[in-house]
Tab-separated table of C-alpha atoms in Angstrom:
chain	number	residue	atom	x	y	z
A	1	MET	CA	-39.772	4.385	-18.727
A	2	SER	CA	-37.842	4.559	-15.712
A	3	LYS	CA	-38.794	3.941	-12.402
A	4	LYS	CA	-37.902	6.640	-9.561
A	5	PRO	CA	-36.483	5.102	-6.355
A	6	ASP	CA	-39.215	5.494	-3.286
A	7	SER	CA	-37.640	7.915	-1.089
A	8	ASN	CA	-39.176	6.153	1.946
A	9	ALA	CA	-37.393	2.967	1.149
A	10	PRO	CA	-34.570	2.231	2.690
A	11	ALA	CA	-30.986	2.921	0.994
A	12	THR	CA	-29.558	-0.098	-0.290
A	13	GLU	CA	-25.706	-0.775	0.301
A	14	ALA	CA	-23.897	-0.078	-3.230
A	15	THR	CA	-21.660	-3.158	-3.689
A	16	GLY	CA	-18.444	-3.831	-6.058
A	17	ALA	CA	-17.835	-6.777	-7.936
A	18	ASN	CA	-17.175	-9.300	-5.202
A	19	GLY	CA	-20.160	-8.328	-3.243
A	20	THR	CA	-18.607	-5.856	-0.487
A	21	GLY	CA	-19.769	-2.419	0.005
A	22	ALA	CA	-18.760	0.771	1.584
A	23	ALA	CA	-19.893	-0.242	5.019
A	24	ALA	CA	-17.744	-3.131	5.289
A	25	ALA	CA	-14.877	-0.727	4.913
A	26	ALA	CA	-16.042	1.433	7.351
A	27	ALA	CA	-16.454	-1.081	9.671
A	28	LEU	CA	-12.790	-1.786	9.583
A	29	PRO	CA	-10.448	-1.026	12.684
A	30	GLY	CA	-8.456	2.002	12.750
A	31	ARG	CA	-5.205	0.030	12.628
A	32	LEU	CA	-6.080	-1.207	9.412
A	33	THR	CA	-6.820	1.973	8.052
A	34	ALA	CA	-3.571	3.155	9.417
A	35	ALA	CA	-1.521	0.434	7.969
A	36	ALA	CA	-3.350	0.926	4.460
A	37	ALA	CA	-2.698	4.622	4.750
A	38	LEU	CA	1.175	3.873	5.353
A	39	THR	CA	1.325	1.614	2.550
A	40	ALA	CA	-0.305	4.020	0.108
A	41	LEU	CA	1.886	6.542	1.111
A	42	GLU	CA	5.068	4.563	0.313
A	43	GLY	CA	3.736	3.465	-2.901
A	44	LEU	CA	2.806	7.036	-3.867
A	45	ALA	CA	6.474	7.997	-2.658
A	46	LEU	CA	7.815	5.534	-5.086
A	47	ALA	CA	5.849	6.727	-7.950
A	48	GLY	CA	6.646	10.170	-7.232
A	49	LEU	CA	10.444	9.077	-7.699
A	50	GLY	CA	9.899	6.954	-10.794
A	51	VAL	CA	8.240	9.863	-12.443
A	52	TYR	CA	10.948	12.483	-11.376
A	53	MET	CA	13.681	9.654	-12.319
A	54	LEU	CA	11.650	9.565	-15.640
A	55	PHE	CA	11.915	13.514	-15.890
A	56	VAL	CA	15.431	13.781	-15.384
A	57	GLY	CA	16.236	10.921	-17.919
A	58	ILE	CA	14.140	12.492	-20.556
A	59	ALA	CA	14.486	16.216	-20.191
A	60	GLY	CA	17.620	16.534	-17.683
A	61	ASP	CA	21.097	15.790	-18.335
A	62	PRO	CA	21.837	12.552	-16.514
A	63	ASP	CA	25.329	10.705	-16.527
A	64	SER	CA	23.296	7.701	-18.052
A	65	PRO	CA	19.912	8.802	-19.256
A	66	GLN	CA	18.992	5.196	-20.108
A	67	GLN	CA	19.959	4.216	-16.690
A	68	ALA	CA	17.802	6.819	-15.399
A	69	GLU	CA	14.759	5.913	-17.245
A	70	THR	CA	15.303	2.309	-16.799
A	71	GLY	CA	15.181	3.347	-13.045
A	72	GLY	CA	12.296	5.506	-13.306
A	73	VAL	CA	10.331	2.735	-14.963
A	74	THR	CA	11.283	0.232	-12.393
A	75	LEU	CA	10.149	2.358	-9.513
A	76	LEU	CA	6.806	3.102	-11.366
A	77	ALA	CA	6.244	-0.949	-11.441
A	78	LEU	CA	7.211	-1.604	-7.722
A	79	ALA	CA	4.973	1.362	-6.756
A	80	ALA	CA	1.957	-0.894	-8.325
A	81	LEU	CA	2.587	-3.555	-5.131
A	82	PRO	CA	1.873	-1.259	-2.145
A	83	LEU	CA	-0.472	0.976	-3.798
A	84	ILE	CA	-2.614	-2.533	-4.459
A	85	ALA	CA	-1.877	-3.675	-1.161
A	86	ALA	CA	-3.234	-0.361	0.251
A	87	ARG	CA	-6.347	-0.571	-1.541
A	88	GLY	CA	-6.997	-4.096	-0.611
A	89	LEU	CA	-6.137	-3.283	3.094
A	90	ARG	CA	-8.867	-0.541	2.959
A	91	LEU	CA	-11.368	-2.846	1.290
A	92	GLY	CA	-10.615	-5.466	3.995
A	93	ARG	CA	-9.292	-8.157	1.420
A	94	ARG	CA	-7.562	-10.941	2.966
A	95	TRP	CA	-4.989	-11.442	0.164
A	96	SER	CA	-3.666	-7.752	0.653
A	97	ARG	CA	-1.788	-8.446	4.063
A	98	GLY	CA	1.056	-10.542	2.225
A	99	PRO	CA	2.164	-8.108	-0.344
A	100	ALA	CA	1.682	-5.042	2.508
A	101	LEU	CA	4.128	-6.975	4.683
A	102	ILE	CA	6.453	-8.067	1.861
A	103	THR	CA	6.444	-4.079	1.011
A	104	GLN	CA	7.546	-3.291	4.521
A	105	LEU	CA	9.925	-6.381	4.706
A	106	MET	CA	11.621	-4.850	1.376
A	107	ALA	CA	11.892	-1.317	3.165
A	108	LEU	CA	13.792	-2.345	5.905
A	109	PRO	CA	17.015	-3.214	3.941
A	110	VAL	CA	16.442	0.135	2.031
A	111	ALA	CA	16.201	2.281	4.993
A	112	TRP	CA	19.553	0.602	6.318
A	113	THR	CA	21.410	1.482	3.161
A	114	LEU	CA	19.839	4.987	3.102
A	115	TRP	CA	21.051	5.249	6.790
A	116	THR	CA	24.719	4.385	5.889
A	117	THR	CA	24.775	6.875	3.205
A	118	GLY	CA	24.309	9.611	6.078
A	119	GLY	CA	23.605	13.133	5.276
A	120	ALA	CA	20.108	14.219	4.429
A	121	MET	CA	19.308	10.333	3.398
A	122	ALA	CA	19.552	9.535	7.345
A	123	ALA	CA	16.656	11.238	7.968
A	124	ALA	CA	14.793	9.554	5.096
A	125	ALA	CA	15.963	6.195	6.294
A	126	VAL	CA	14.488	6.930	9.683
A	127	GLY	CA	11.024	7.910	8.194
A	128	LEU	CA	10.856	4.896	5.969
A	129	ALA	CA	12.059	2.333	9.009
A	130	LEU	CA	9.781	3.738	11.260
A	131	ALA	CA	6.760	3.492	8.614
A	132	ALA	CA	7.657	-0.098	7.804
A	133	VAL	CA	7.867	-0.949	11.249
A	134	ALA	CA	4.627	0.565	12.287
A	135	VAL	CA	2.737	-0.951	9.177
A	136	VAL	CA	4.127	-4.630	10.511
A	137	ALA	CA	3.169	-4.008	14.043
A	138	LEU	CA	-0.291	-2.636	12.599
A	139	LEU	CA	-0.632	-5.835	10.126
A	140	VAL	CA	-0.025	-8.383	12.687
A	141	ASN	CA	-2.127	-7.031	15.352
A	142	PRO	CA	-4.949	-9.692	16.383
A	143	THR	CA	-7.548	-7.016	15.946
A	144	ALA	CA	-6.344	-6.468	12.098
A	145	THR	CA	-6.001	-10.002	11.299
A	146	GLU	CA	-9.515	-10.901	12.702
A	147	ALA	CA	-10.859	-7.904	10.472
A	148	LEU	CA	-9.032	-9.432	7.580
A	149	GLY	CA	-10.874	-13.197	8.317
A	150	ILE	CA	-6.932	-14.358	9.177
A	151	GLY	CA	-6.259	-16.168	12.265
A	152	PRO	CA	-5.751	-19.530	13.935
A	153	GLY	CA	-9.430	-20.442	13.687
A	154	GLU	CA	-9.819	-19.787	10.102
A	155	ARG	CA	-9.153	-22.139	7.123
A	156	THR	CA	-7.602	-21.070	4.083
A	157	ARG	CA	-9.354	-22.028	0.898
C-alpha cells in the first residue's frame, strides 16, 4: 500500500543528486542569475547558428557543404560549454564560474573580429562584447563569488 503524505506535515525540499534543492537556487543573488541568463543566451545563440550552418550544409547550396556541416557541428559542440556553465551558475556550483569566464574571454576576440568586418556584423559585435563584459563583471563581483563559495577565506578541495 502507498502512504499518502500528510497535508499538515511541512513540505520537504526536493533535492538533486548532490543534495541541493530549489531553495538554494532561489537564494542566489540577482547578479549570479543575470550572469547565468546571459551565458545561456550566448550558448543558445551558438547552438542556433550551429543548427543553421548544418541546415545550409545539408539542404542548402553552400560553396563547401563539408565545411558548412563541420562548422555547424563545431558550433554545436562549442555551445555546450556556456550552456553547461549557465546551468551550473543557476544552481550555484562553484566549478561553473571558470567555464563561464572562459566563454566570455573567448567571446571578446570574436566580437573584435565581427567589429572589423563592419556592416551589420558591427551591431552583433557590440552586443556580444557588452554581454561578455557584463558577465565578467557580474562573475567577479564579491556578491557572486561569495554565493559560489569562492573567496580569499575559502579553501579549495
